[in-house]
Amino acid sequence: MPRQVITVERDVLEQSRTSAEEFRRARAAQGTLVVNLVSSPGAGKTALLQATAQAWRGRHSMAVLVGDLATDRDAQRLAPYCEVVQMTTGGACHLELPLVERAFTQLREPAVNFLFVENVGNLVCPASHVLGEHLRIVLLSTTEGDDKPQKYPKMFRTSQAMVISKTDLLAYVPFSLEAAARDARKIVAELPVFPLSALNGEGIAPWCEYLERERQRLLAAVP
Amino acid sequence: MPRQVITVERDVLEQSRTSAEEFRRARAAQGTLVVNLVSSPGAGKTALLQATAQAWRGRHSMAVLVGDLATDRDAQRLAPYCEVVQMTTGGACHLELPLVERAFTQLREPAVNFLFVENVGNLVCPASHVLGEHLRIVLLSTTEGDDKPQKYPKMFRTSQAMVISKTDLLAYVPFSLEAAARDARKIVAELPVFPLSALNGEGIAPWCEYLERERQRLLAAVP
C-alpha cells in the first residue's frame, strides 16, 4: 500500500510540473510574460501593480489574477487600471495552478504582454507552489525589517528578483537597503534588486524596464 | 479503511486539544499567563516584547519562546531583556504544541508571570494551531494597511485582542485606526484593541495593564 501512495503522489507532482510547463509555453507563444508576485501581507503588491499599469499605459497591455483568502478588495483597487480576476482561496494559505488556470479562462483579453499573478500575502507557503510563472518575484517592504531574507530563505531562494518596496518610508524605519540586498544575495548570488516606491514613483522605471527585457528574452526563445 | 483513518485523525486532534488544556492548566497553576503572539512577518512582535520587558523590569518576570523558519536573530534581540528560547521550524509555516512544550523545558526559570510564544511571521497558518495559550493576540502594523482584518478573517476571529503596532508611522502611511478596529470588531464584537509604538513607547502602558488584568483573572479562577 505505501508503495502505491508514493506512486500516486509522484504522478500528482509530475502532472503539476507538466501543467505548469504547458501553461508557461502557451503564454509565451501568445507573447505573454507571466509573473508570480509573492510577499508578506501588506508589502504593497497591489500598489506596485497599480503603479506598473500606470507606467505602461498606452505602451504595454497587462492583466492581473489576484489571490486572497477572502474579499475582492484588491480586485476593486486594480479594476480602474487593467483587467483583473479575483481568486478567493476560502482560507487556503497559497495559490495553486488549477485555480490560476481557471481564473485565466475568465479574462476577456488573455493575450496581454504581461500577466501578473498576485499571490496570497504569505512569505512561507507560496514558496512551495509553482503556478506556471516565468518569473517569481518577491517583494520586501522597508517597514518589515532587513532581516527577512535570512529568516525566510526559501521564498528568496526560489525567486528570480527582489523588489524592496516603500522606499519613501526609509527615513522613518530601521532598514538598510545594503544589508537586505547583501543577505538576499547570500541566498541567490547576483539576485536583481529593485528598490522602489509605488507612492512617489521612485524606481518604477527600472522595474518596468527589467520586466520588458525579461519579456524580450522570453519571446526570443519561443520556437 | 477510510473509517480507520478518520478515527486516527480524531484521536490526534483530541490528544492535541487535551495536551493544550493540560499545558494551560499547568502554567496557570504556576502563576503564568501564556500569550501566543501572531502577525505578518515584520509587524513588530519582537520589538513589542522588548518594550514590554522594559516596562515590567523589576515588577513582573517574563520569558519568550520564539519561533522562526531559520536563524536565531529574534532570540539574540530578546536575550538582553528576558530569558528566551529559540525554536526553528526548518521551513514549517507555523508552530505546534510539541515544539513549544520541548522549548518550555529548556527554560531555567519556567514559573514566570508571563510566558510569550512568538509565532512564525504568518497571518494565515498559525490561526489553525492551538499552542496551549491563554490568550492569542494578533498584531497588525500600520504599514500593512487597514484592510487586513477583512482579508485574513480567521486570524482575527481566533484572537482575543488586537495590537495595532507602529503608530509612530501613522503620519506617513494610509491607515485608519478606526477602520481597522471597526473591521476587526465586525469579526469579533468588542475585541480589545491596543494601538501602540514599541519605538516611542506610546500605548505600551495600557497594553501591559491589560495583560496584568488578564493574569489576575486567570489566577483568580485557578482552583
Short mmCIF file of C-alpha atoms in Angstrom, two decimals:
data_model
loop_
_atom_site.label_atom_id
_atom_site.label_comp_id
_atom_site.label_asym_id
_atom_site.label_seq_id
_atom_site.Cartn_x
_atom_site.Cartn_y
_atom_site.Cartn_z
CA MET A 1 0.00 0.00 0.00
CA PRO A 2 2.69 2.61 0.89
CA ARG A 3 4.33 1.96 -2.48
CA GLN A 4 1.08 2.80 -4.26
CA VAL A 5 0.62 6.00 -2.25
CA ILE A 6 4.11 7.14 -3.22
CA THR A 7 3.38 6.38 -6.86
CA VAL A 8 0.18 8.40 -6.81
CA GLU A 9 1.94 11.32 -5.16
CA ARG A 10 4.69 11.23 -7.78
CA ASP A 11 2.07 11.23 -10.52
CA VAL A 12 0.39 14.26 -9.00
CA LEU A 13 3.68 16.15 -8.66
CA GLU A 14 4.71 15.16 -12.16
CA GLN A 15 1.34 16.22 -13.54
CA SER A 16 1.58 19.55 -11.73
CA ARG A 17 5.04 20.14 -13.20
CA THR A 18 3.80 19.26 -16.69
CA SER A 19 0.77 21.57 -16.35
CA ALA A 20 2.98 24.44 -15.18
CA GLU A 21 5.30 23.90 -18.14
CA GLU A 22 2.34 23.77 -20.54
CA PHE A 23 0.88 26.98 -19.09
CA ARG A 24 4.28 28.68 -19.39
CA ARG A 25 4.72 27.59 -23.02
CA ALA A 26 1.18 28.56 -24.03
CA ARG A 27 1.56 32.05 -22.54
CA ALA A 28 4.97 32.59 -24.14
CA ALA A 29 3.54 31.55 -27.52
CA GLN A 30 0.91 34.30 -27.09
CA GLY A 31 3.60 36.86 -26.25
CA THR A 32 2.87 36.93 -22.52
CA LEU A 33 5.40 37.04 -19.67
CA VAL A 34 3.85 35.53 -16.51
CA VAL A 35 4.99 36.98 -13.17
CA ASN A 36 4.13 35.45 -9.77
CA LEU A 37 4.31 38.22 -7.12
CA VAL A 38 4.85 37.00 -3.56
CA SER A 39 5.27 38.84 -0.24
CA SER A 40 4.08 39.28 3.33
CA PRO A 41 0.59 40.74 3.80
CA GLY A 42 0.61 44.47 3.14
CA ALA A 43 4.03 44.70 1.47
CA GLY A 44 2.43 46.58 -1.43
CA LYS A 45 1.85 44.06 -4.24
CA THR A 46 -1.39 45.73 -5.32
CA ALA A 47 0.09 49.24 -5.11
CA LEU A 48 3.07 48.12 -7.22
CA LEU A 49 0.72 46.70 -9.86
CA GLN A 50 -1.27 49.95 -9.94
CA ALA A 51 1.95 51.94 -10.47
CA THR A 52 3.18 49.47 -13.11
CA ALA A 53 -0.08 49.67 -15.07
CA GLN A 54 0.07 53.46 -14.97
CA ALA A 55 3.66 53.50 -16.23
CA TRP A 56 2.77 51.20 -19.14
CA ARG A 57 -0.48 52.92 -20.11
CA GLY A 58 -0.68 53.03 -23.94
CA ARG A 59 2.57 51.03 -24.30
CA HIS A 60 2.03 47.56 -22.80
CA SER A 61 -1.09 45.55 -22.03
CA MET A 62 -1.29 43.74 -18.71
CA ALA A 63 -3.77 41.74 -16.64
CA VAL A 64 -3.82 40.55 -13.03
CA LEU A 65 -5.10 37.37 -11.42
CA VAL A 66 -5.26 38.28 -7.74
CA GLY A 67 -5.47 35.80 -4.87
CA ASP A 68 -6.83 36.41 -1.38
CA LEU A 69 -8.24 34.33 1.46
CA ALA A 70 -11.39 36.47 1.43
CA THR A 71 -12.83 39.71 -0.07
CA ASP A 72 -12.36 41.21 -3.54
CA ARG A 73 -10.76 44.42 -2.25
CA ASP A 74 -7.58 44.04 -4.29
CA ALA A 75 -9.53 43.38 -7.48
CA GLN A 76 -11.55 46.54 -6.82
CA ARG A 77 -8.34 48.54 -6.36
CA LEU A 78 -6.88 47.21 -9.63
CA ALA A 79 -10.00 47.36 -11.82
CA PRO A 80 -9.51 51.04 -12.84
CA TYR A 81 -6.02 50.19 -14.18
CA CYS A 82 -6.27 46.85 -16.04
CA GLU A 83 -8.30 43.70 -16.46
CA VAL A 84 -8.36 41.72 -13.20
CA VAL A 85 -9.85 38.45 -11.95
CA GLN A 86 -10.17 37.86 -8.20
CA MET A 87 -9.45 34.37 -6.84
CA THR A 88 -10.53 33.71 -3.25
CA THR A 89 -8.97 30.67 -1.63
CA GLY A 90 -11.53 30.36 1.17
CA GLY A 91 -8.82 30.38 3.80
CA ALA A 92 -6.05 28.48 2.00
CA CYS A 93 -2.59 29.98 2.55
CA HIS A 94 -1.32 29.94 -1.06
CA LEU A 95 -2.44 29.70 -4.70
CA GLU A 96 -2.21 26.54 -6.78
CA LEU A 97 -2.07 26.19 -10.56
CA PRO A 98 -5.60 24.79 -11.18
CA LEU A 99 -7.17 27.90 -9.60
CA VAL A 100 -4.87 30.16 -11.65
CA GLU A 101 -5.79 28.28 -14.85
CA ARG A 102 -9.49 28.64 -14.06
CA ALA A 103 -9.12 32.37 -13.36
CA PHE A 104 -7.13 32.77 -16.58
CA THR A 105 -10.06 31.45 -18.64
CA GLN A 106 -12.17 34.32 -17.23
CA LEU A 107 -10.03 37.01 -18.90
CA ARG A 108 -11.78 38.72 -21.81
CA GLU A 109 -8.42 39.55 -23.43
CA PRO A 110 -5.92 36.91 -22.34
CA ALA A 111 -3.10 37.65 -24.83
CA VAL A 112 -1.60 40.52 -22.83
CA ASN A 113 2.11 41.43 -22.76
CA PHE A 114 2.32 40.87 -19.00
CA LEU A 115 0.20 38.60 -16.84
CA PHE A 116 0.67 39.06 -13.08
CA VAL A 117 -0.44 36.56 -10.50
CA GLU A 118 -0.71 38.37 -7.17
CA ASN A 119 -0.33 35.58 -4.62
CA VAL A 120 -1.85 35.39 -1.14
CA GLY A 121 0.11 37.55 1.35
CA ASN A 122 2.35 34.93 2.96
CA LEU A 123 6.14 34.75 2.98
CA VAL A 124 6.19 30.99 3.64
CA CYS A 125 3.73 28.67 1.90
CA PRO A 126 3.61 30.15 -1.66
CA ALA A 127 7.35 29.34 -1.92
CA SER A 128 6.44 25.67 -2.37
CA HIS A 129 3.94 26.06 -5.22
CA VAL A 130 4.76 26.67 -8.87
CA LEU A 131 1.98 28.46 -10.77
CA GLY A 132 3.23 28.29 -14.34
CA GLU A 133 5.08 31.59 -13.99
CA HIS A 134 8.15 32.65 -15.97
CA LEU A 135 9.37 34.77 -13.07
CA ARG A 136 8.72 34.63 -9.35
CA ILE A 137 9.38 37.99 -7.75
CA VAL A 138 9.45 38.59 -4.01
CA LEU A 139 8.55 41.97 -2.50
CA LEU A 140 10.08 43.02 0.79
CA SER A 141 8.85 46.31 2.25
CA THR A 142 11.21 48.58 4.16
CA THR A 143 8.82 48.52 7.14
CA GLU A 144 9.22 44.75 7.60
CA GLY A 145 12.91 44.91 8.52
CA ASP A 146 16.01 43.97 6.55
CA ASP A 147 16.38 40.60 8.33
CA LYS A 148 13.69 38.86 6.26
CA PRO A 149 15.87 37.19 3.54
CA GLN A 150 17.76 35.22 6.20
CA LYS A 151 14.61 34.44 8.19
CA TYR A 152 12.50 33.27 5.22
CA PRO A 153 15.21 31.81 2.96
CA LYS A 154 13.10 29.52 0.76
CA MET A 155 10.98 32.36 -0.61
CA PHE A 156 14.10 34.26 -1.64
CA ARG A 157 15.90 31.14 -2.93
CA THR A 158 13.00 30.36 -5.30
CA SER A 159 12.65 33.94 -6.61
CA GLN A 160 14.32 35.47 -9.67
CA ALA A 161 14.31 39.04 -8.40
CA MET A 162 13.56 41.06 -5.25
CA VAL A 163 11.62 44.31 -5.06
CA ILE A 164 12.25 46.44 -1.98
CA SER A 165 9.02 48.42 -1.65
CA LYS A 166 8.06 51.55 0.33
CA THR A 167 11.43 53.32 -0.05
CA ASP A 168 9.51 56.54 0.74
CA LEU A 169 9.50 55.33 4.38
CA LEU A 170 13.27 54.70 4.60
CA ALA A 171 13.81 57.88 6.64
CA TYR A 172 11.43 56.66 9.37
CA VAL A 173 12.29 52.96 9.78
CA PRO A 174 15.39 50.98 10.75
CA PHE A 175 16.13 49.33 7.36
CA SER A 176 19.34 49.05 5.38
CA LEU A 177 18.96 48.54 1.61
CA GLU A 178 22.55 47.27 1.56
CA ALA A 179 22.00 44.68 4.32
CA ALA A 180 18.78 43.38 2.72
CA ALA A 181 20.43 43.09 -0.73
CA ARG A 182 23.59 41.52 0.70
CA ASP A 183 21.63 38.94 2.72
CA ALA A 184 19.40 38.07 -0.25
CA ARG A 185 22.48 37.65 -2.47
CA LYS A 186 23.98 35.25 0.06
CA ILE A 187 21.00 33.05 -0.83
CA VAL A 188 20.88 33.82 -4.59
CA ALA A 189 24.11 35.25 -5.99
CA GLU A 190 23.55 38.20 -8.38
CA LEU A 191 19.84 38.44 -7.49
CA PRO A 192 18.44 41.56 -9.24
CA VAL A 193 17.15 44.03 -6.62
CA PHE A 194 14.72 46.88 -7.32
CA PRO A 195 14.22 49.43 -4.54
CA LEU A 196 11.12 51.48 -5.32
CA SER A 197 8.15 53.42 -4.04
CA ALA A 198 4.74 52.88 -5.62
CA LEU A 199 3.63 56.00 -3.74
CA ASN A 200 6.07 58.57 -5.20
CA GLY A 201 7.12 56.64 -8.34
CA GLU A 202 10.82 56.36 -7.43
CA GLY A 203 12.34 53.23 -9.01
CA ILE A 204 9.26 52.28 -11.05
CA ALA A 205 11.03 52.90 -14.40
CA PRO A 206 13.96 50.46 -13.83
CA TRP A 207 11.47 47.86 -12.57
CA CYS A 208 9.35 48.20 -15.73
CA GLU A 209 12.45 48.10 -17.95
CA TYR A 210 13.60 44.90 -16.24
CA LEU A 211 10.26 43.21 -16.99
CA GLU A 212 10.35 44.46 -20.59
CA ARG A 213 13.85 42.98 -21.05
CA GLU A 214 12.75 39.67 -19.49
CA ARG A 215 9.78 39.57 -21.88
CA GLN A 216 12.04 40.21 -24.90
CA ARG A 217 14.34 37.41 -23.74
CA LEU A 218 11.38 35.05 -23.37
CA LEU A 219 9.96 35.89 -26.79
CA ALA A 220 13.36 35.48 -28.47
CA ALA A 221 13.47 31.93 -27.10
CA VAL A 222 10.00 30.91 -28.34
CA PRO A 223 10.49 28.32 -31.10
CA MET B 1 -10.06 1.54 5.82
CA PRO B 2 -11.25 5.17 5.45
CA ARG B 3 -13.20 4.75 8.70
CA GLN B 4 -9.99 3.83 10.49
CA VAL B 5 -8.12 6.82 9.05
CA ILE B 6 -10.83 9.17 10.33
CA THR B 7 -10.67 7.57 13.77
CA VAL B 8 -6.92 8.03 13.97
CA GLU B 9 -7.21 11.66 12.90
CA ARG B 10 -9.87 12.31 15.57
CA ASP B 11 -7.62 10.75 18.18
CA VAL B 12 -4.77 13.01 17.16
CA LEU B 13 -6.94 16.12 17.27
CA GLU B 14 -8.44 15.07 20.60
CA GLN B 15 -4.98 14.40 22.02
CA SER B 16 -3.73 17.77 20.82
CA ARG B 17 -6.69 19.50 22.49
CA THR B 18 -6.06 17.61 25.72
CA SER B 19 -2.34 18.47 25.68
CA ALA B 20 -3.13 22.15 25.09
CA GLU B 21 -5.57 22.14 28.01
CA GLU B 22 -3.01 20.38 30.24
CA PHE B 23 -0.30 22.91 29.31
CA ARG B 24 -2.71 25.78 30.02
CA ARG B 25 -3.69 24.38 33.45
CA ALA B 26 -0.11 23.62 34.46
CA ARG B 27 1.04 27.15 33.59
CA ALA B 28 -1.91 28.77 35.39
CA ALA B 29 -1.15 26.67 38.48
CA GLN B 30 2.39 28.12 38.42
CA GLY B 31 1.03 31.67 38.15
CA THR B 32 1.87 32.08 34.45
CA LEU B 33 -0.29 33.69 31.75
CA VAL B 34 0.62 32.23 28.33
CA VAL B 35 0.29 34.56 25.31
CA ASN B 36 0.57 33.41 21.67
CA LEU B 37 1.65 36.42 19.55
CA VAL B 38 0.77 36.15 15.85
CA SER B 39 1.27 38.53 12.91
CA SER B 40 2.67 39.04 9.42
CA PRO B 41 6.47 38.99 9.10
CA GLY B 42 7.95 42.23 10.36
CA ALA B 43 4.87 43.55 12.17
CA GLY B 44 7.00 44.09 15.27
CA LYS B 45 6.38 41.14 17.61
CA THR B 46 9.99 41.12 18.84
CA ALA B 47 10.09 44.90 19.30
CA LEU B 48 6.83 44.75 21.28
CA LEU B 49 8.29 42.08 23.57
CA GLN B 50 11.43 44.16 24.11
CA ALA B 51 9.31 47.18 25.10
CA THR B 52 7.07 45.03 27.32
CA ALA B 53 10.04 43.53 29.17
CA GLN B 54 11.48 47.01 29.72
CA ALA B 55 8.17 48.29 31.11
CA TRP B 56 7.94 45.37 33.53
CA ARG B 57 11.57 45.42 34.68
CA GLY B 58 11.65 44.79 38.44
CA ARG B 59 7.86 44.27 38.57
CA HIS B 60 6.98 41.20 36.51
CA SER B 61 9.02 38.24 35.29
CA MET B 62 8.58 37.10 31.70
CA ALA B 63 10.10 34.63 29.24
CA VAL B 64 9.78 34.17 25.48
CA LEU B 65 9.70 31.06 23.30
CA VAL B 66 10.36 32.44 19.81
CA GLY B 67 9.63 30.63 16.56
CA ASP B 68 11.26 31.19 13.18
CA LEU B 69 11.82 29.23 9.98
CA ALA B 70 15.55 29.84 10.26
CA THR B 71 18.14 31.90 12.23
CA ASP B 72 18.18 32.86 15.93
CA ARG B 73 18.10 36.60 15.25
CA ASP B 74 14.98 37.23 17.33
CA ALA B 75 16.37 35.29 20.30
CA GLN B 76 19.53 37.40 20.10
CA ARG B 77 17.44 40.58 20.10
CA LEU B 78 15.44 39.44 23.15
CA ALA B 79 18.26 37.92 25.22
CA PRO B 80 19.28 41.24 26.88
CA TYR B 81 15.69 41.69 28.14
CA CYS B 82 14.49 38.30 29.41
CA GLU B 83 15.03 34.56 29.22
CA VAL B 84 14.39 33.32 25.69
CA VAL B 85 14.45 30.00 23.83
CA GLN B 86 14.64 29.96 20.02
CA MET B 87 12.61 27.37 18.11
CA THR B 88 13.46 26.95 14.43
CA THR B 89 10.85 25.13 12.37
CA GLY B 90 13.17 24.28 9.48
CA GLY B 91 10.79 25.84 6.98
CA ALA B 92 7.42 24.99 8.55
CA CYS B 93 4.91 27.83 8.38
CA HIS B 94 3.60 27.71 11.98
CA LEU B 95 4.38 26.42 15.46
CA GLU B 96 2.80 23.32 17.00
CA LEU B 97 2.38 22.45 20.66
CA PRO B 98 5.00 19.63 20.91
CA LEU B 99 7.76 22.05 19.83
CA VAL B 100 6.52 24.66 22.31
CA GLU B 101 6.45 22.06 25.10
CA ARG B 102 10.01 20.99 24.26
CA ALA B 103 11.24 24.61 24.22
CA PHE B 104 9.46 25.24 27.53
CA THR B 105 11.51 22.51 29.23
CA GLN B 106 14.66 24.45 28.26
CA LEU B 107 13.77 27.45 30.43
CA ARG B 108 15.95 27.78 33.52
CA GLU B 109 13.17 29.62 35.39
CA PRO B 110 9.86 28.47 33.96
CA ALA B 111 7.50 29.87 36.65
CA VAL B 112 7.39 33.39 35.20
CA ASN B 113 4.40 35.74 35.43
CA PHE B 114 4.11 35.96 31.64
CA LEU B 115 5.20 33.43 29.03
CA PHE B 116 5.08 34.68 25.44
CA VAL B 117 5.17 32.40 22.42
CA GLU B 118 6.28 34.48 19.43
CA ASN B 119 4.87 32.57 16.47
CA VAL B 120 6.31 32.37 12.94
CA GLY B 121 5.50 35.52 10.93
CA ASN B 122 2.45 34.35 9.00
CA LEU B 123 -1.08 35.76 9.07
CA VAL B 124 -2.64 32.52 7.79
CA CYS B 125 -1.42 29.14 9.04
CA PRO B 126 -0.83 29.83 12.77
CA ALA B 127 -4.58 30.59 13.03
CA SER B 128 -5.27 26.85 12.82
CA HIS B 129 -2.95 25.68 15.60
CA VAL B 130 -3.59 25.97 19.33
CA LEU B 131 -0.37 26.10 21.40
CA GLY B 132 -1.73 25.87 24.94
CA GLU B 133 -2.03 29.64 25.23
CA HIS B 134 -4.47 31.51 27.48
CA LEU B 135 -4.61 34.41 25.02
CA ARG B 136 -3.93 34.64 21.30
CA ILE B 137 -3.10 38.20 20.31
CA VAL B 138 -2.78 39.39 16.73
CA LEU B 139 -0.50 42.31 15.78
CA LEU B 140 -1.36 44.43 12.79
CA SER B 141 1.18 47.10 11.85
CA THR B 142 0.03 50.44 10.45
CA THR B 143 2.27 49.92 7.41
CA GLU B 144 0.38 46.76 6.34
CA GLY B 145 -2.86 48.58 5.59
CA ASP B 146 -6.15 48.68 7.49
CA ASP B 147 -7.80 46.12 5.18
CA LYS B 148 -6.15 43.09 6.82
CA PRO B 149 -8.90 42.04 9.30
CA GLN B 150 -11.34 41.51 6.42
CA LYS B 151 -8.73 39.84 4.21
CA TYR B 152 -7.40 37.43 6.86
CA PRO B 153 -10.55 36.85 8.93
CA LYS B 154 -9.63 33.56 10.62
CA MET B 155 -6.60 35.01 12.39
CA PHE B 156 -8.70 37.81 13.83
CA ARG B 157 -11.67 35.53 14.64
CA THR B 158 -9.44 33.25 16.74
CA SER B 159 -7.70 36.10 18.63
CA GLN B 160 -8.71 37.63 21.96
CA ALA B 161 -7.18 41.05 21.32
CA MET B 162 -5.57 43.09 18.53
CA VAL B 163 -2.44 45.22 18.83
CA ILE B 164 -2.03 47.92 16.17
CA SER B 165 1.74 48.41 16.06
CA LYS B 166 3.97 51.16 14.61
CA THR B 167 1.62 54.06 15.40
CA ASP B 168 4.72 56.29 15.10
CA LEU B 169 4.37 55.83 11.32
CA LEU B 170 0.68 56.84 11.13
CA ALA B 171 1.58 60.25 9.67
CA TYR B 172 3.34 58.64 6.69
CA VAL B 173 1.06 55.74 5.70
CA PRO B 174 -2.53 55.40 4.53
CA PHE B 175 -4.02 53.67 7.60
CA SER B 176 -7.16 54.40 9.61
CA LEU B 177 -7.14 53.15 13.23
CA GLU B 178 -10.93 53.50 13.20
CA ALA B 179 -11.38 51.40 10.02
CA ALA B 180 -9.08 48.65 11.27
CA ALA B 181 -10.80 48.48 14.68
CA ARG B 182 -14.28 48.62 13.10
CA ASP B 183 -13.47 45.83 10.61
CA ALA B 184 -11.91 43.65 13.32
CA ARG B 185 -14.99 44.16 15.54
CA LYS B 186 -17.25 43.05 12.69
CA ILE B 187 -15.45 39.71 13.10
CA VAL B 188 -15.17 39.71 16.92
CA ALA B 189 -17.58 42.11 18.66
CA GLU B 190 -15.96 44.11 21.50
CA LEU B 191 -12.43 42.95 20.52
CA PRO B 192 -9.95 44.85 22.73
CA VAL B 193 -7.66 47.00 20.51
CA PHE B 194 -4.29 48.42 21.61
CA PRO B 195 -2.68 50.97 19.26
CA LEU B 196 0.95 51.41 20.28
CA SER B 197 4.51 52.14 19.23
CA ALA B 198 7.32 49.99 20.59
CA LEU B 199 9.68 52.66 19.22
CA ASN B 200 8.45 55.70 21.16
CA GLY B 201 6.60 53.86 23.96
CA GLU B 202 3.16 55.29 23.17
CA GLY B 203 0.42 52.84 24.24
CA ILE B 204 2.77 50.39 26.00
CA ALA B 205 1.28 51.12 29.46
CA PRO B 206 -2.36 50.23 28.59
CA TRP B 207 -1.10 47.08 26.81
CA CYS B 208 0.83 45.97 29.91
CA GLU B 209 -2.12 46.78 32.19
CA TYR B 210 -4.41 44.67 30.01
CA LEU B 211 -2.08 41.67 30.34
CA GLU B 212 -1.79 42.22 34.11
CA ARG B 213 -5.61 42.24 34.43
CA GLU B 214 -5.90 39.09 32.31
CA ARG B 215 -3.33 37.37 34.53
CA GLN B 216 -5.23 38.37 37.69
CA ARG B 217 -8.44 37.00 36.15
CA LEU B 218 -6.69 33.74 35.29
CA LEU B 219 -5.17 33.32 38.75
CA ALA B 220 -8.49 34.10 40.45
CA ALA B 221 -10.02 31.19 38.53
CA VAL B 222 -7.33 28.64 39.45
CA PRO B 223 -8.93 26.02 41.74
#
